[in-house]
Amino acid sequence: METTNSVQGSGKRSGWSIQASREAQDTINPIRRIVDRMNVPPNPDKELISLSIGDPTVYGNLPPSQAVASAASDAIASGKHNGYCTSFGTSSARASVAEAFSTPGAQYTADDVLLTCGCSGAIDMAITVLANPGQNILIPRPGFSLYRCLGVAKGIDVRTYGLLPEKGWEANLDEMESQIDENTVAIIVNSPSNPCGSVYSRKHLEDIAAVAERNFIPIIADEIYAGIVFSSSEFHPMAAVTDTVPVLTCGGLGKRYLVPGWRMGWILIKDAKGLLGKVCDGLRSISQQILGPCSLIQGALPTIMQETPQEFFDSTIRQFEQAASFCFQQFSKNKALSPVMPSGAMYMMVGINLPMLKGIEDDVRFTELLLSEESVHCLPGQCFEFPDFFRVVLSGPLEQLAIACTRIQDFCNRHASEKA
């Protein structure tokens, strides 16, 4: 059968040639590209411990609040939330998010909120509304792999600015500003951070805002981990530190409320100078592509926002902080490892001192061998564009984390070089 794409004089095709779109072909998640290439089985004699997935529900030790579960159940039972909603969310659901996330310096109304399909959907919409093919955005390095995945698929030039582990993963502001040109349309800022667990001080956020203001560039603030901060830190929303730079804040229920599969996210618009009029219209237009997120969860959202007790959040944070402190202490005992203590979220980045290990050339090989020998699965730093580190997810039960830490220690000792 003819399968070429040749055309006859009529201008019609002469045979079958069905191709995936350019966007589909260019959609490459860096994590999948690296992990799929690893392709190594775990040790069959040891139970697999996965510290690689940023889903706090994986082990079942962190259930959602009963208030959250009841709100969803009541929304279903009411029979009032089975149909289509306004594409950017019902007014009552948007108002509840606006009230919950208003803070001094960033006051919101329902008109400042768009509901999205998860925080990843919010990030997708924020990038789409600001950037055309050929323009560029700035993302953190190390950073959440989805930023690059979305940008490249849309034909956007994705540039990075480094984060400094020796300064608690603060942004390298000089490098950030050096990446900016006339085609830069957004700076993505992530605090609390995936993969670093860093939480930026108000001063550092103000410094980032100053860079954006000098260069007339809006900020996309990824704050899916808003409020998940340890006892030594304080969370400051990006939008609360500036009245001159427009900020699109992306958030959602997933991590703070422990229901990532519910896919409820939002964009909060802070536009004190009235610079985002066309952008706001554009966001509402883009929302019509999927006709909004789940109507049932929208129906439950006001109750979730109002009735989830503070103790639920405090308890979750205590578990993350306890896990972070324990892992930091354990990893610090080994000369081959250089952990960076997080200040929030549910992750820790651990440096690998490669000269202290024999036969291991990089972080990908480290995590491959760790999986095959010890059945502990961590993501290599290259997944986040930061070689010679690996990321640990801190949401599992402490008993599992203790076993994993012991195995990682055994692994490093077994592969220790003469320099160790």
Coordinates of C-alpha atoms in Angstrom, one line a residue:
M1 CA 0.0 0.0 0.0
E2 CA 1.2 3.5 -0.8
T3 CA 2.4 5.3 2.4
T4 CA 4.2 8.3 1.0
N5 CA 3.0 11.9 1.5
S6 CA 3.4 12.7 -2.2
V7 CA 0.7 14.8 -3.8
Q8 CA -0.9 14.6 -7.2
G9 CA -1.7 17.6 -9.4
S10 CA -5.0 18.0 -7.6
G11 CA -3.1 18.9 -4.4
K12 CA -4.6 15.9 -2.6
R13 CA -2.6 13.2 -0.8
S14 CA -1.9 10.0 -2.7
G15 CA -1.5 7.7 0.4
W16 CA -1.5 7.4 4.1
S17 CA 1.0 9.4 6.1
I18 CA -0.3 10.2 9.6
Q19 CA 2.1 12.0 11.9
A20 CA 2.0 13.1 15.5
S21 CA 1.9 16.9 15.8
R22 CA 5.1 18.9 16.4
E23 CA 3.9 19.8 19.9
A24 CA 3.3 16.1 20.6
Q25 CA 6.8 15.2 19.4
D26 CA 8.4 18.0 21.4
T27 CA 6.6 17.0 24.6
I28 CA 9.4 15.4 26.5
N29 CA 9.4 15.2 30.3
P30 CA 13.0 15.2 31.5
I31 CA 12.2 12.8 34.3
R32 CA 10.7 10.2 32.0
R33 CA 13.6 10.5 29.5
I34 CA 16.2 9.8 32.2
V35 CA 14.3 7.2 34.3
D36 CA 13.2 5.2 31.2
R37 CA 16.8 5.1 30.0
M38 CA 17.9 3.7 33.4
N39 CA 15.8 0.6 32.9
V40 CA 17.2 -1.4 35.9
P41 CA 15.2 -3.8 38.0
P42 CA 15.3 -3.5 41.8
N43 CA 17.0 -6.2 44.0
P44 CA 14.4 -9.0 44.2
D45 CA 15.7 -9.9 47.7
K46 CA 14.8 -6.5 49.2
E47 CA 11.4 -4.8 49.3
L48 CA 11.3 -1.8 47.0
I49 CA 11.3 1.6 48.8
S50 CA 10.3 4.4 46.4
L51 CA 11.5 7.8 47.4
S52 CA 11.0 9.1 43.9
I53 CA 7.3 10.1 43.5
G54 CA 6.1 13.4 44.7
D55 CA 2.7 12.0 45.8
P56 CA 2.2 12.2 49.6
T57 CA -0.6 9.6 49.4
V58 CA 1.6 6.7 48.0
Y59 CA 2.2 5.0 51.4
G60 CA -1.3 5.6 52.9
N61 CA 0.2 7.2 56.0
L62 CA -1.1 10.7 55.2
P63 CA -4.9 10.6 54.6
P64 CA -6.8 13.8 53.9
S65 CA -8.7 15.5 56.6
Q66 CA -12.1 14.1 57.4
A67 CA -13.5 17.5 56.7
V68 CA -12.2 17.3 53.1
A69 CA -13.6 13.8 52.6
S70 CA -16.9 14.8 54.0
A71 CA -17.1 17.9 51.8
A72 CA -16.6 15.8 48.7
S73 CA -19.1 13.2 49.9
D74 CA -21.7 15.9 50.6
A75 CA -21.1 17.5 47.2
I76 CA -21.9 14.2 45.5
A77 CA -24.9 13.5 47.7
S78 CA -26.4 16.9 47.0
G79 CA -26.9 16.2 43.3
K80 CA -26.2 19.8 42.6
H81 CA -22.7 19.5 41.0
N82 CA -23.1 17.1 38.2
G83 CA -23.2 19.5 35.2
Y84 CA -20.9 21.9 33.5
C85 CA -19.7 25.0 35.3
T86 CA -18.3 28.3 34.1
S87 CA -15.0 27.3 32.4
F88 CA -12.9 29.2 34.9
G89 CA -14.9 28.0 38.0
T90 CA -18.0 28.7 39.9
S91 CA -18.2 32.0 41.7
S92 CA -18.6 30.4 45.1
A93 CA -15.6 28.1 44.7
R94 CA -13.5 31.0 43.4
A95 CA -14.6 33.2 46.3
S96 CA -13.6 30.5 48.8
V97 CA -10.1 30.3 47.3
A98 CA -9.8 34.1 47.3
E99 CA -10.7 34.3 50.9
A100 CA -8.4 31.5 52.0
F101 CA -5.3 32.9 50.2
S102 CA -5.8 36.6 50.8
T103 CA -3.0 38.0 52.9
P104 CA -1.7 41.5 53.8
G105 CA -0.2 42.8 50.5
A106 CA -2.2 40.4 48.4
Q107 CA -6.0 40.7 48.7
Y108 CA -8.1 38.7 46.3
T109 CA -11.8 38.5 45.2
A110 CA -13.5 35.9 43.2
D111 CA -12.7 37.9 40.0
D112 CA -9.0 37.4 40.7
V113 CA -9.2 33.6 40.7
L114 CA -9.4 31.0 37.9
L115 CA -9.9 27.4 38.7
T116 CA -7.8 24.9 36.8
C117 CA -7.2 21.2 36.3
G118 CA -4.6 20.9 39.1
C119 CA -1.6 23.2 39.7
S120 CA 0.1 21.8 36.6
G121 CA -2.9 23.0 34.6
A122 CA -2.5 26.4 36.2
I123 CA 1.2 26.5 35.2
D124 CA 0.4 25.4 31.7
M125 CA -2.2 28.2 31.3
A126 CA 0.1 30.8 32.9
I127 CA 2.9 30.0 30.4
T128 CA 0.5 29.7 27.5
V129 CA -1.1 33.1 28.1
L130 CA 2.2 35.0 28.4
A131 CA 4.5 33.3 25.9
N132 CA 4.5 32.9 22.1
P133 CA 6.8 30.5 20.2
G134 CA 10.3 32.0 20.0
Q135 CA 9.9 34.0 23.1
N136 CA 11.6 32.9 26.3
I137 CA 10.8 32.2 30.0
L138 CA 13.2 31.8 32.9
I139 CA 13.0 28.8 35.2
P140 CA 15.0 27.7 38.3
R141 CA 17.8 25.2 38.1
P142 CA 17.3 22.8 39.8
G143 CA 13.6 23.0 39.1
F144 CA 10.4 21.1 38.5
S145 CA 10.7 19.3 35.2
L146 CA 7.3 20.3 34.0
Y147 CA 8.4 23.9 33.4
R148 CA 10.8 22.8 30.6
C149 CA 8.4 20.2 29.3
L150 CA 5.6 22.6 28.8
G151 CA 7.8 25.4 27.4
V152 CA 9.6 23.4 24.8
A153 CA 6.4 21.7 23.6
K154 CA 5.0 25.2 22.9
G155 CA 8.1 26.3 21.0
I156 CA 9.3 28.6 23.8
D157 CA 12.9 29.1 24.6
V158 CA 13.4 27.9 28.1
R159 CA 16.3 29.5 30.0
T160 CA 17.5 28.7 33.5
Y161 CA 18.9 30.6 36.4
G162 CA 20.9 28.7 39.0
L163 CA 19.9 28.1 42.6
L164 CA 22.7 28.1 45.2
P165 CA 22.8 25.1 47.6
E166 CA 25.3 26.9 49.9
K167 CA 22.7 29.7 50.4
G168 CA 19.7 27.5 51.0
W169 CA 18.9 27.3 47.3
E170 CA 18.5 31.0 46.9
A171 CA 18.4 32.2 43.3
N172 CA 21.5 33.5 41.7
L173 CA 20.2 36.9 40.9
D174 CA 23.1 38.0 38.7
E175 CA 22.6 34.9 36.5
M176 CA 18.8 35.5 36.5
E177 CA 19.2 39.0 35.2
S178 CA 21.9 38.0 32.6
Q179 CA 19.4 35.6 31.0
I180 CA 16.8 38.4 30.3
D181 CA 16.4 40.0 26.9
E182 CA 13.7 41.7 25.0
N183 CA 12.0 38.4 24.3
T184 CA 11.7 37.3 28.0
V185 CA 8.1 37.2 29.0
A186 CA 8.0 35.5 32.4
I187 CA 10.1 34.4 35.4
I188 CA 9.0 31.3 37.2
V189 CA 9.7 31.4 40.9
N190 CA 9.0 28.3 43.1
S191 CA 8.9 28.6 46.9
P192 CA 8.5 26.3 48.8
S193 CA 10.5 24.4 46.2
N194 CA 10.4 21.1 44.4
P195 CA 13.0 19.6 44.4
C196 CA 14.9 21.6 47.0
G197 CA 12.5 22.1 49.8
S198 CA 13.7 25.7 50.1
V199 CA 11.5 28.5 51.4
Y200 CA 12.5 32.0 50.4
S201 CA 12.7 34.9 52.9
R202 CA 10.7 38.0 52.2
K203 CA 13.9 39.9 51.5
H204 CA 15.0 37.4 48.8
L205 CA 11.6 37.5 47.2
E206 CA 11.8 41.3 47.2
D207 CA 15.2 41.0 45.5
I208 CA 13.7 38.7 42.8
A209 CA 10.8 41.2 42.3
A210 CA 13.3 44.0 41.9
V211 CA 14.9 42.1 39.0
A212 CA 11.5 41.6 37.4
E213 CA 10.6 45.2 37.9
R214 CA 13.8 46.6 36.4
N215 CA 13.1 44.5 33.3
F216 CA 9.3 44.8 33.1
I217 CA 8.7 41.1 33.3
P218 CA 5.7 39.4 35.1
I219 CA 6.3 36.6 37.6
I220 CA 4.7 33.1 37.6
A221 CA 4.8 32.0 41.2
D222 CA 4.5 28.2 41.6
E223 CA 3.1 27.9 45.2
I224 CA 1.6 24.5 45.3
Y225 CA 3.4 24.0 48.6
A226 CA 2.2 27.2 50.1
G227 CA 2.2 27.0 53.8
I228 CA 4.1 23.8 54.0
V229 CA 7.1 25.3 55.9
F230 CA 9.1 24.0 58.9
S231 CA 9.3 25.6 62.3
S232 CA 12.5 27.5 61.4
S233 CA 10.9 29.3 58.4
E234 CA 8.0 31.5 57.4
F235 CA 6.1 31.4 54.1
H236 CA 5.7 34.6 52.2
P237 CA 3.6 34.6 49.0
M238 CA 5.4 36.2 46.1
A239 CA 2.4 38.4 45.3
A240 CA 2.5 39.9 48.8
V241 CA 6.0 41.4 48.4
T242 CA 5.4 43.6 45.4
D243 CA 2.8 46.1 44.1
T244 CA 4.7 46.9 41.0
V245 CA 5.2 43.5 39.3
P246 CA 2.2 41.5 38.1
V247 CA 2.1 38.1 39.6
L248 CA 0.2 35.0 38.5
T249 CA 0.3 32.6 41.5
C250 CA -0.4 28.9 40.7
G251 CA -1.6 26.7 43.5
G252 CA -4.0 23.9 44.3
L253 CA -5.4 21.4 46.7
G254 CA -3.0 18.6 45.9
K255 CA -0.1 18.8 48.3
R256 CA -1.4 20.9 51.2
Y257 CA -4.7 19.0 51.4
L258 CA -3.2 15.7 50.4
V259 CA -5.5 15.0 47.5
P260 CA -3.3 15.4 44.4
G261 CA -5.5 13.1 42.3
W262 CA -8.5 15.4 42.7
R263 CA -6.8 17.7 40.2
M264 CA -8.1 21.0 41.6
G265 CA -5.8 24.0 41.0
W266 CA -6.1 27.7 40.6
I267 CA -4.4 30.9 39.4
L268 CA -4.5 34.0 41.6
I269 CA -4.0 37.2 39.8
K270 CA -2.2 40.1 41.5
D271 CA -2.2 43.1 39.2
A272 CA -2.0 46.3 41.3
K273 CA -1.0 48.5 38.3
G274 CA -3.7 47.1 35.9
L275 CA -1.1 45.7 33.4
L276 CA -2.8 42.4 32.8
G277 CA -6.1 43.3 31.2
K278 CA -5.5 41.3 28.0
V279 CA -3.8 38.5 29.9
C280 CA -6.9 38.1 32.2
D281 CA -9.1 37.9 29.1
G282 CA -6.7 35.4 27.6
L283 CA -6.8 33.2 30.7
R284 CA -10.5 33.0 30.5
S285 CA -10.4 32.2 26.8
I286 CA -7.8 29.4 27.4
S287 CA -10.0 28.0 30.2
Q288 CA -12.6 27.2 27.6
Q289 CA -10.4 24.6 26.0
I290 CA -11.2 22.1 28.7
L291 CA -14.4 23.7 30.2
G292 CA -13.0 23.8 33.7
P293 CA -12.0 21.3 36.4
C294 CA -14.2 18.8 38.1
S295 CA -17.6 20.2 39.1
L296 CA -17.9 17.9 42.2
I297 CA -14.7 19.2 43.7
Q298 CA -15.7 22.8 42.9
G299 CA -18.9 22.1 44.9
A300 CA -16.9 20.9 47.8
L301 CA -14.3 23.6 47.7
P302 CA -16.0 26.2 50.0
T303 CA -16.4 23.7 52.8
I304 CA -12.9 22.4 52.3
M305 CA -11.5 25.9 52.5
Q306 CA -13.5 26.9 55.6
E307 CA -13.6 23.7 57.6
T308 CA -10.2 21.9 57.3
P309 CA -8.7 22.3 60.8
Q310 CA -5.3 23.9 61.3
E311 CA -4.2 20.9 63.3
F312 CA -4.5 18.8 60.1
F313 CA -1.9 21.1 58.3
D314 CA 0.3 21.3 61.4
S315 CA 0.4 17.5 61.8
T316 CA 1.4 17.0 58.2
I317 CA 4.2 19.6 58.5
R318 CA 5.5 17.9 61.7
Q319 CA 5.8 14.6 59.9
F320 CA 7.7 16.2 56.9
E321 CA 10.0 18.1 59.3
Q322 CA 10.7 15.1 61.4
A323 CA 11.5 13.1 58.3
A324 CA 13.8 15.9 57.0
S325 CA 15.7 16.2 60.2
F326 CA 16.1 12.4 60.5
C327 CA 17.3 12.0 56.9
F328 CA 19.6 15.0 57.2
Q329 CA 21.3 13.5 60.3
Q330 CA 21.7 10.1 58.7
F331 CA 23.1 11.3 55.4
S332 CA 25.5 13.8 57.2
K333 CA 27.3 10.8 58.8
N334 CA 28.6 9.7 55.4
K335 CA 31.5 11.5 53.7
A336 CA 30.1 10.6 50.3
L337 CA 26.9 12.5 50.9
S338 CA 26.2 16.2 51.4
P339 CA 22.5 16.8 52.2
V340 CA 21.0 20.2 52.1
M341 CA 18.5 20.7 55.0
P342 CA 15.1 21.8 53.6
S343 CA 12.9 24.4 55.1
G344 CA 9.6 23.2 53.8
A345 CA 7.7 21.2 51.1
M346 CA 8.4 17.4 51.1
Y347 CA 11.8 17.0 49.5
M348 CA 15.5 17.0 50.2
M349 CA 18.4 17.3 47.7
V350 CA 21.5 15.3 48.6
G351 CA 24.8 16.0 47.0
I352 CA 27.0 13.1 45.9
N353 CA 30.7 13.5 46.5
L354 CA 31.8 11.3 43.6
P355 CA 35.5 11.2 44.4
M356 CA 34.5 9.3 47.6
L357 CA 32.9 6.5 45.5
K358 CA 34.5 4.1 43.1
G359 CA 33.0 3.0 39.9
I360 CA 30.3 5.6 39.9
E361 CA 30.7 8.4 37.4
D362 CA 27.6 10.5 37.9
D363 CA 24.2 10.8 39.7
V364 CA 22.4 8.7 37.2
R365 CA 24.7 5.8 37.7
F366 CA 24.5 6.3 41.5
T367 CA 20.7 6.0 41.5
E368 CA 20.8 3.1 39.0
L369 CA 23.1 1.0 41.3
L370 CA 21.2 2.1 44.4
L371 CA 18.0 0.7 42.9
S372 CA 19.6 -2.5 41.6
E373 CA 21.5 -3.3 44.8
E374 CA 19.4 -1.8 47.6
S375 CA 15.9 -1.5 46.0
V376 CA 15.8 2.2 47.0
H377 CA 14.5 4.4 44.2
C378 CA 15.5 8.1 44.1
L379 CA 15.6 10.5 41.2
P380 CA 19.0 11.7 40.0
G381 CA 19.7 15.4 40.0
Q382 CA 19.9 15.4 36.2
C383 CA 16.1 15.1 36.3
F384 CA 16.1 18.6 37.6
E385 CA 19.0 19.9 35.6
F386 CA 21.4 19.7 38.6
P387 CA 24.0 16.9 38.3
D388 CA 25.7 15.1 41.2
F389 CA 22.7 15.3 43.5
F390 CA 19.7 13.1 44.1
R391 CA 16.3 13.9 45.4
V392 CA 14.6 12.2 48.4
V393 CA 10.8 12.4 48.9
L394 CA 10.1 12.8 52.6
S395 CA 6.4 11.8 52.8
G396 CA 6.8 8.1 53.6
P397 CA 6.5 6.6 57.0
L398 CA 9.5 7.2 59.2
E399 CA 10.1 3.5 59.6
Q400 CA 10.5 3.2 55.8
L401 CA 12.7 6.2 55.6
A402 CA 14.9 4.7 58.3
I403 CA 15.4 1.5 56.3
A404 CA 16.1 3.5 53.2
C405 CA 18.7 5.6 54.9
T406 CA 20.4 2.5 56.3
R407 CA 20.5 1.0 52.8
I408 CA 21.9 4.2 51.3
Q409 CA 24.6 4.2 53.9
D410 CA 25.4 0.6 53.3
F411 CA 25.6 1.3 49.5
C412 CA 28.0 4.2 50.0
N413 CA 30.2 2.3 52.3
R414 CA 30.3 -0.7 49.9
H415 CA 31.3 1.6 47.1
A416 CA 33.7 3.8 49.1
S417 CA 36.9 4.8 47.4
E418 CA 40.3 5.0 49.1
K419 CA 39.7 8.7 49.5
A420 CA 36.7 8.1 51.8

